GROMACS .gro file of C-alpha atoms in nm:
model
  383
    1MET     CA    1  -0.156   1.822   3.305
    2SER     CA    2  -0.230   1.546   3.095
    3ASN     CA    3  -0.090   1.336   2.812
    4VAL     CA    4  -0.209   1.209   2.464
    5PHE     CA    5  -0.029   0.986   2.338
    6TYR     CA    6  -0.194   0.963   1.892
    7MET     CA    7  -0.026   0.648   1.659
    8PRO     CA    8  -0.224   0.424   1.386
    9PRO     CA    9  -0.483   0.191   1.530
   10VAL     CA   10  -0.380  -0.093   1.291
   11THR     CA   11   0.018  -0.108   1.193
   12LEU     CA   12   0.114  -0.403   0.970
   13MET     CA   13   0.494  -0.410   1.038
   14GLY     CA   14   0.784  -0.672   0.920
   15PRO     CA   15   0.855  -0.892   0.580
   16ASN     CA   16   0.528  -0.919   0.396
   17ALA     CA   17   0.328  -0.706   0.586
   18ILE     CA   18   0.167  -0.565   0.273
   19GLN     CA   19   0.009  -0.867   0.195
   20SER     CA   20  -0.225  -0.853   0.457
   21LEU     CA   21  -0.309  -0.488   0.379
   22GLY     CA   22  -0.602  -0.638   0.111
   23ALA     CA   23  -0.817  -0.794   0.363
   24GLU     CA   24  -0.689  -0.523   0.622
   25LEU     CA   25  -0.897  -0.303   0.386
   26ALA     CA   26  -1.174  -0.497   0.279
   27SER     CA   27  -1.378  -0.494   0.575
   28LYS     CA   28  -1.375  -0.105   0.582
   29GLU     CA   29  -1.659  -0.067   0.247
   30LEU     CA   30  -1.366   0.149   0.111
   31LYS     CA   31  -1.472   0.110  -0.286
   32LYS     CA   32  -1.200   0.350  -0.531
   33ALA     CA   33  -0.812   0.481  -0.411
   34LEU     CA   34  -0.562   0.760  -0.396
   35ILE     CA   35  -0.260   0.606  -0.442
   36VAL     CA   36   0.002   0.915  -0.415
   37THR     CA   37   0.327   0.859  -0.506
   38ASP     CA   38   0.639   0.983  -0.718
   39GLY     CA   39   0.774   0.808  -1.074
   40VAL     CA   40   1.036   0.608  -0.965
   41LEU     CA   41   0.872   0.427  -0.762
   42ILE     CA   42   0.592   0.349  -1.037
   43GLU     CA   43   0.978   0.288  -1.245
   44VAL     CA   44   1.107   0.048  -1.056
   45GLY     CA   45   0.789  -0.169  -1.019
   46LEU     CA   46   0.767  -0.123  -0.566
   47VAL     CA   47   0.398   0.027  -0.674
   48SER     CA   48   0.235  -0.309  -0.822
   49LYS     CA   49   0.295  -0.462  -0.526
   50LEU     CA   50   0.041  -0.212  -0.400
   51THR     CA   51  -0.167  -0.197  -0.652
   52ASP     CA   52  -0.197  -0.623  -0.714
   53GLU     CA   53  -0.269  -0.596  -0.352
   54LEU     CA   54  -0.566  -0.408  -0.422
   55THR     CA   55  -0.707  -0.592  -0.729
   56ALA     CA   56  -0.693  -0.884  -0.521
   57HIS     CA   57  -0.914  -0.750  -0.353
   58ASN     CA   58  -1.183  -0.589  -0.573
   59LEU     CA   59  -0.979  -0.257  -0.495
   60ASP     CA   60  -1.040  -0.011  -0.754
   61TYR     CA   61  -0.747   0.307  -0.770
   62VAL     CA   62  -0.596   0.557  -0.949
   63ILE     CA   63  -0.262   0.676  -0.969
   64TYR     CA   64  -0.132   1.087  -0.869
   65ASP     CA   65   0.173   1.027  -0.961
   66GLY     CA   66   0.339   1.415  -0.943
   67VAL     CA   67   0.523   1.425  -0.556
   68GLN     CA   68   0.840   1.584  -0.509
   69PRO     CA   69   1.129   1.520  -0.311
   70ASN     CA   70   1.019   1.812  -0.062
   71PRO     CA   71   0.620   1.831  -0.090
   72THR     CA   72   0.475   2.140  -0.191
   73GLU     CA   73   0.169   2.302  -0.143
   74LYS     CA   74   0.165   2.234  -0.566
   75ASN     CA   75   0.195   1.847  -0.520
   76ILE     CA   76  -0.113   1.851  -0.277
   77GLU     CA   77  -0.366   2.121  -0.471
   78ASP     CA   78  -0.275   1.879  -0.793
   79GLY     CA   79  -0.401   1.560  -0.600
   80LEU     CA   80  -0.658   1.652  -0.499
   81ALA     CA   81  -0.734   1.803  -0.856
   82LEU     CA   82  -0.730   1.443  -0.992
   83LEU     CA   83  -0.899   1.303  -0.597
   84ALA     CA   84  -1.249   1.500  -0.710
   85GLU     CA   85  -1.261   1.371  -1.036
   86SER     CA   86  -1.168   0.992  -0.984
   87LYS     CA   87  -1.421   1.028  -0.723
   88ALA     CA   88  -1.196   0.822  -0.496
   89ASP     CA   89  -1.313   0.727  -0.127
   90PHE     CA   90  -1.018   0.726   0.096
   91VAL     CA   91  -0.545   0.834   0.025
   92ILE     CA   92  -0.337   0.497   0.015
   93SER     CA   93   0.027   0.695   0.039
   94PHE     CA   94   0.308   0.472  -0.112
   95GLY     CA   95   0.725   0.564  -0.018
   96GLY     CA   96   0.838   0.764   0.176
   97GLY     CA   97   0.826   1.061   0.403
   98SER     CA   98   0.742   1.320   0.089
   99SER     CA   99   0.432   1.085  -0.034
  100HIS     CA  100   0.330   1.021   0.347
  101ASP     CA  101   0.348   1.434   0.354
  102THR     CA  102   0.190   1.509   0.006
  103ALA     CA  103  -0.139   1.253   0.053
  104LYS     CA  104  -0.192   1.321   0.400
  105GLY     CA  105  -0.222   1.737   0.294
  106ILE     CA  106  -0.475   1.628  -0.006
  107ALA     CA  107  -0.692   1.340   0.329
  108LEU     CA  108  -0.699   1.695   0.549
  109VAL     CA  109  -0.814   1.912   0.292
  110ALA     CA  110  -1.014   1.719   0.115
  111ALA     CA  111  -1.269   1.674   0.410
  112ASN     CA  112  -1.231   2.000   0.631
  113GLY     CA  113  -1.181   2.252   0.277
  114GLY     CA  114  -0.957   2.553   0.279
  115HIS     CA  115  -0.602   2.501   0.189
  116ILE     CA  116  -0.333   2.369   0.345
  117ARG     CA  117  -0.084   2.603   0.492
  118ASP     CA  118  -0.430   2.692   0.697
  119TYR     CA  119  -0.370   2.456   0.944
  120SER     CA  120   0.021   2.505   1.032
  121LYS     CA  121  -0.058   2.851   1.205
  122GLY     CA  122  -0.194   2.661   1.544
  123VAL     CA  123  -0.197   2.241   1.645
  124HIS     CA  124  -0.503   2.060   1.503
  125LEU     CA  125  -0.626   2.255   1.368
  126SER     CA  126  -0.878   2.034   1.161
  127LYS     CA  127  -1.261   1.997   1.285
  128LYS     CA  128  -1.338   1.703   1.088
  129PRO     CA  129  -1.131   1.348   1.034
  130GLN     CA  130  -0.955   1.352   0.757
  131LEU     CA  131  -1.047   1.108   0.458
  132PRO     CA  132  -0.905   0.774   0.607
  133LEU     CA  133  -0.592   0.682   0.488
  134VAL     CA  134  -0.321   0.441   0.451
  135THR     CA  135   0.062   0.460   0.482
  136VAL     CA  136   0.244   0.186   0.258
  137ASN     CA  137   0.698   0.323   0.450
  138THR     CA  138   0.948   0.242   0.116
  139THR     CA  139   1.199   0.401   0.359
  140ALA     CA  140   1.363   0.375   0.748
  141GLY     CA  141   1.308   0.732   0.832
  142THR     CA  142   1.044   0.960   0.814
  143ALA     CA  143   0.799   0.777   0.981
  144SER     CA  144   0.572   0.963   0.872
  145GLU     CA  145   0.338   0.710   0.783
  146MET     CA  146   0.206   0.713   1.156
  147THR     CA  147   0.296   1.054   1.267
  148VAL     CA  148   0.071   1.352   1.304
  149PHE     CA  149   0.318   1.526   1.145
  150ALA     CA  150   0.333   1.672   0.757
  151ILE     CA  151   0.625   1.915   0.627
  152ILE     CA  152   0.483   2.127   0.323
  153THR     CA  153   0.713   2.292   0.089
  154ASN     CA  154   0.567   2.671  -0.038
  155GLN     CA  155   0.809   2.753  -0.333
  156GLN     CA  156   0.706   3.079  -0.360
  157ASP     CA  157   0.859   3.208   0.006
  158GLN     CA  158   1.087   2.978   0.001
  159THR     CA  159   0.941   2.827   0.334
  160LYS     CA  160   0.910   2.462   0.413
  161TYR     CA  161   0.683   2.415   0.718
  162PRO     CA  162   0.457   2.189   0.958
  163VAL     CA  163   0.184   2.126   0.996
  164VAL     CA  164   0.086   1.926   1.290
  165ASP     CA  165  -0.296   1.794   1.309
  166LYS     CA  166  -0.359   1.506   1.538
  167HIS     CA  167  -0.618   1.403   1.227
  168PHE     CA  168  -0.310   1.304   1.006
  169THR     CA  169  -0.379   0.976   1.171
  170PRO     CA  170  -0.360   0.706   0.907
  171ILE     CA  171  -0.646   0.400   1.000
  172ILE     CA  172  -0.359   0.157   0.859
  173ALA     CA  173   0.002   0.181   0.848
  174VAL     CA  174   0.184  -0.124   0.674
  175ASN     CA  175   0.557  -0.155   0.746
  176ASP     CA  176   0.726  -0.416   0.469
  177SER     CA  177   1.077  -0.424   0.531
  178GLU     CA  178   1.096  -0.604   0.197
  179LEU     CA  179   0.931  -0.260   0.047
  180MET     CA  180   1.299  -0.124   0.220
  181VAL     CA  181   1.575  -0.411   0.088
  182ALA     CA  182   1.641  -0.199  -0.241
  183MET     CA  183   1.668   0.171  -0.149
  184PRO     CA  184   1.990   0.269  -0.216
  185LYS     CA  185   2.270   0.331  -0.017
  186PHE     CA  186   2.275   0.769   0.021
  187LEU     CA  187   1.875   0.735   0.046
  188THR     CA  188   1.929   0.457   0.339
  189ALA     CA  189   2.223   0.670   0.505
  190THR     CA  190   2.005   1.044   0.524
  191THR     CA  191   1.642   0.834   0.571
  192GLY     CA  192   1.849   0.659   0.850
  193MET     CA  193   1.963   0.968   1.021
  194ASP     CA  194   1.676   1.146   0.985
  195ALA     CA  195   1.574   0.870   1.185
  196LEU     CA  196   1.820   0.906   1.381
  197THR     CA  197   1.695   1.219   1.485
  198HIS     CA  198   1.361   1.211   1.522
  199ALA     CA  199   1.484   1.003   1.862
  200VAL     CA  200   1.740   1.229   2.014
  201GLU     CA  201   1.494   1.535   1.988
  202ALA     CA  202   1.194   1.324   2.092
  203TYR     CA  203   1.427   1.272   2.415
  204VAL     CA  204   1.467   1.607   2.467
  205SER     CA  205   1.259   1.715   2.430
  206THR     CA  206   1.023   2.014   2.704
  207ALA     CA  207   0.732   1.775   2.594
  208ALA     CA  208   0.895   1.405   2.668
  209THR     CA  209   0.643   1.142   2.871
  210PRO     CA  210   0.719   0.870   3.010
  211ILE     CA  211   0.654   0.686   2.704
  212THR     CA  212   0.808   0.851   2.419
  213ASP     CA  213   1.100   0.827   2.618
  214ALA     CA  214   1.164   0.491   2.608
  215SER     CA  215   1.041   0.487   2.208
  216ALA     CA  216   1.334   0.794   2.151
  217ILE     CA  217   1.620   0.531   2.365
  218LYS     CA  218   1.512   0.212   2.198
  219ALA     CA  219   1.495   0.350   1.906
  220ILE     CA  220   1.797   0.527   1.945
  221GLU     CA  221   1.985   0.155   2.006
  222LEU     CA  222   1.855  -0.016   1.743
  223ILE     CA  223   1.920   0.257   1.455
  224VAL     CA  224   2.324   0.327   1.647
  225ASN     CA  225   2.412  -0.057   1.610
  226ASN     CA  226   2.216  -0.116   1.227
  227LEU     CA  227   2.210   0.171   1.022
  228GLU     CA  228   2.627   0.136   0.935
  229ALA     CA  229   2.543  -0.263   0.844
  230VAL     CA  230   2.226  -0.183   0.621
  231VAL     CA  231   2.367   0.122   0.417
  232ASN     CA  232   2.751  -0.111   0.306
  233ASN     CA  233   2.453  -0.418   0.278
  234GLY     CA  234   2.136  -0.290   0.159
  235GLN     CA  235   2.012  -0.697   0.106
  236ASP     CA  236   2.078  -0.674   0.594
  237ARG     CA  237   1.715  -0.838   0.605
  238ALA     CA  238   1.748  -0.846   1.019
  239ALA     CA  239   1.928  -0.504   0.991
  240ARG     CA  240   1.644  -0.367   0.734
  241ASP     CA  241   1.447  -0.528   0.985
  242ALA     CA  242   1.595  -0.344   1.232
  243MET     CA  243   1.591  -0.010   1.173
  244GLN     CA  244   1.217  -0.043   1.096
  245TYR     CA  245   1.152  -0.109   1.420
  246GLY     CA  246   1.342   0.206   1.505
  247GLU     CA  247   1.190   0.416   1.238
  248TYR     CA  248   0.843   0.369   1.365
  249LEU     CA  249   0.954   0.343   1.744
  250ALA     CA  250   1.127   0.701   1.678
  251GLY     CA  251   0.815   0.837   1.530
  252MET     CA  252   0.630   0.706   1.835
  253ALA     CA  253   0.826   0.919   2.055
  254PHE     CA  254   0.786   1.261   1.865
  255SER     CA  255   0.499   1.233   1.699
  256ASN     CA  256   0.446   1.260   2.099
  257ALA     CA  257   0.680   1.467   2.192
  258SER     CA  258   0.711   1.699   1.937
  259LEU     CA  259   1.119   1.799   1.852
  260GLY     CA  260   1.301   2.093   1.840
  261TYR     CA  261   1.654   2.314   1.669
  262VAL     CA  262   1.798   2.070   1.446
  263HIS     CA  263   1.402   2.044   1.259
  264SER     CA  264   1.313   2.382   1.242
  265MET     CA  265   1.682   2.515   1.132
  266ALA     CA  266   1.669   2.188   0.831
  267HIS     CA  267   1.322   2.305   0.716
  268GLN     CA  268   1.466   2.559   0.580
  269LEU     CA  269   1.748   2.433   0.471
  270GLY     CA  270   1.483   2.281   0.215
  271GLY     CA  271   1.304   2.511   0.184
  272VAL     CA  272   1.562   2.740   0.008
  273TYR     CA  273   1.731   2.502  -0.123
  274ASP     CA  274   1.571   2.213  -0.170
  275LEU     CA  275   1.886   2.001   0.033
  276SER     CA  276   1.750   1.651   0.155
  277HIS     CA  277   1.634   1.678   0.397
  278GLY     CA  278   1.839   1.393   0.632
  279LEU     CA  279   2.140   1.491   0.524
  280CYS     CA  280   2.026   1.841   0.651
  281ASN     CA  281   1.972   1.651   0.993
  282ALA     CA  282   2.267   1.479   0.995
  283ILE     CA  283   2.545   1.790   0.945
  284LEU     CA  284   2.264   1.970   1.209
  285LEU     CA  285   2.256   1.685   1.491
  286ALA     CA  286   2.563   1.723   1.718
  287GLU     CA  287   2.603   2.111   1.644
  288VAL     CA  288   2.276   2.172   1.796
  289SER     CA  289   2.288   1.857   2.055
  290ARG     CA  290   2.673   2.054   2.140
  291PHE     CA  291   2.387   2.416   2.162
  292ASN     CA  292   2.115   2.204   2.388
  293ALA     CA  293   2.345   2.016   2.593
  294LYS     CA  294   2.439   2.292   2.827
  295GLN     CA  295   2.033   2.264   2.941
  296VAL     CA  296   1.979   1.884   2.956
  297PRO     CA  297   2.321   1.671   3.008
  298GLU     CA  298   2.172   1.403   3.207
  299ARG     CA  299   1.924   1.399   2.895
  300PHE     CA  300   2.276   1.325   2.660
  301VAL     CA  301   2.459   1.081   2.916
  302ASP     CA  302   2.123   0.873   2.849
  303ILE     CA  303   2.165   0.930   2.457
  304ALA     CA  304   2.550   0.839   2.470
  305LYS     CA  305   2.447   0.503   2.700
  306ALA     CA  306   2.170   0.401   2.435
  307MET     CA  307   2.488   0.448   2.163
  308GLY     CA  308   2.621   0.185   2.338
  309ILE     CA  309   2.866   0.383   2.472
  310ASP     CA  310   3.018   0.323   2.839
  311THR     CA  311   3.030   0.630   3.066
  312ALA     CA  312   3.122   0.471   3.403
  313ALA     CA  313   3.427   0.631   3.460
  314MET     CA  314   3.316   0.937   3.306
  315THR     CA  315   3.217   1.268   3.380
  316GLN     CA  316   2.915   1.414   3.303
  317GLU     CA  317   3.124   1.688   3.075
  318GLN     CA  318   3.256   1.345   2.863
  319ALA     CA  319   2.940   1.167   2.834
  320VAL     CA  320   2.807   1.427   2.681
  321ASP     CA  321   3.107   1.493   2.489
  322ALA     CA  322   3.141   1.167   2.322
  323ALA     CA  323   2.755   1.112   2.235
  324LEU     CA  324   2.818   1.392   2.043
  325GLU     CA  325   3.169   1.335   1.899
  326ALA     CA  326   2.919   0.932   1.844
  327MET     CA  327   2.673   1.106   1.622
  328ASP     CA  328   2.946   1.299   1.377
  329ALA     CA  329   3.070   0.928   1.326
  330LEU     CA  330   2.795   0.734   1.252
  331SER     CA  331   2.704   1.059   1.033
  332GLU     CA  332   3.022   1.020   0.853
  333LYS     CA  333   3.030   0.577   0.882
  334VAL     CA  334   2.762   0.628   0.654
  335GLY     CA  335   2.840   0.910   0.452
  336THR     CA  336   2.640   1.226   0.577
  337LYS     CA  337   2.914   1.403   0.717
  338GLN     CA  338   2.936   1.643   0.427
  339ARG     CA  339   2.952   2.098   0.494
  340LEU     CA  340   2.645   2.360   0.431
  341ALA     CA  341   2.886   2.578   0.214
  342ASP     CA  342   2.976   2.250  -0.051
  343LEU     CA  343   2.582   2.200  -0.076
  344GLY     CA  344   2.567   2.539  -0.191
  345VAL     CA  345   2.411   2.746   0.151
  346THR     CA  346   2.601   3.096   0.149
  347GLU     CA  347   2.561   3.305   0.458
  348ASP     CA  348   2.334   3.599   0.310
  349LYS     CA  349   2.098   3.340   0.321
  350LEU     CA  350   2.172   3.230   0.767
  351ALA     CA  351   2.011   3.532   0.920
  352PHE     CA  352   1.638   3.493   0.728
  353MET     CA  353   1.673   3.121   0.782
  354ALA     CA  354   1.755   3.191   1.108
  355GLN     CA  355   1.466   3.381   1.170
  356ASN     CA  356   1.203   3.131   1.000
  357ALA     CA  357   1.334   2.871   1.224
  358LEU     CA  358   1.257   3.016   1.563
  359ASN     CA  359   0.946   3.077   1.382
  360ASP     CA  360   0.852   2.724   1.289
  361ALA     CA  361   0.658   2.485   1.579
  362CYS     CA  362   0.914   2.249   1.638
  363SER     CA  363   1.118   2.549   1.770
  364LEU     CA  364   0.854   2.515   2.047
  365THR     CA  365   0.994   2.209   2.232
  366ASN     CA  366   1.385   2.257   2.177
  367PRO     CA  367   1.514   2.189   2.555
  368ARG     CA  368   1.710   2.599   2.519
  369THR     CA  369   1.576   2.863   2.466
  370ALA     CA  370   1.834   3.006   2.176
  371SER     CA  371   1.897   3.467   2.024
  372LEU     CA  372   1.914   3.515   1.635
  373ASP     CA  373   2.291   3.509   1.672
  374GLU     CA  374   2.264   3.184   1.781
  375ILE     CA  375   2.152   3.011   1.575
  376VAL     CA  376   2.332   3.189   1.281
  377GLU     CA  377   2.584   3.079   1.493
  378ILE     CA  378   2.479   2.701   1.472
  379PHE     CA  379   2.446   2.719   1.072
  380LYS     CA  380   2.783   2.911   1.041
  381ALA     CA  381   2.977   2.646   1.232
  382ARG     CA  382   2.862   2.360   0.999
  383MET     CA  383   2.921   2.601   0.699
   0.00000   0.00000   0.00000
């Protein structure tokens, strides 16, 4: 069986990387961008760093700033309408995963037609490349700036679903750590725990390869060693830069090895309760890992070592337990160790969410198969 590895052909990394974007775009004969972002990033002045760069290289643009924290099908439809009206010929997302996922949906549907939901019933279903997409990232978490995933909310039936398509891969990704310095403390924490979840789930995925393994393990090291520092001091440039590399490596891992039950369950919490995706992952990570460790304990021993745990004198079971405890300990230190009930989650919705989680594409590569009742019990353990 052969494997395919997807990632952007060009990624600009490090402090002030956005200042190299205009020159990259100028060589591609693109004329007008649809910038996909949210109003807050405009208000705080971050988007001007992008628009100034475009203007300096004689590139026109129009801005769609209606992106929601859990991006919806309507966000994509509204963006498509502005794209057609403005006659933009490429798309730039500016922000975190919500902006990137919305932009991916817009660019894919613009080129292929139909509705974004049409591309969620399998993987790699689009026939044609999307409109050229450039992603400018402002958070160290989702890695959506470089992955083949987009997560979309259907508000009508309270579901959140992944779309997995190779054509989502942007032509240029930008990870400028200076754009992340002003990120609020709690957003830093939730996106960082999201990145850790990506790395852990990719490492234990049934589709893991040596390439994704290497990316995931290094990502775990970087995130565990730097997340608490950057949550406590957002101006810590070294920690911000390390987190940027950690989340990107985690993206390389899960974009190609996929994910598991943490994400498929978190998607349902987002769809029903509109909760923060990273927070949901943080709450569920150790509990789902406890379930999975019964199938692949040796993988969690490796994760323990990557988290800095000295396992030399431990049994396999002790090393696994130490890894799970370290996940929860980090979550507590950065403020994401919360209970689902305190966030408004009620037990009457658990079976509905569990069924949708099992139908979620991320569940396909979880290392251990769960029943509906087992998924419900995992939810209950974090209530």
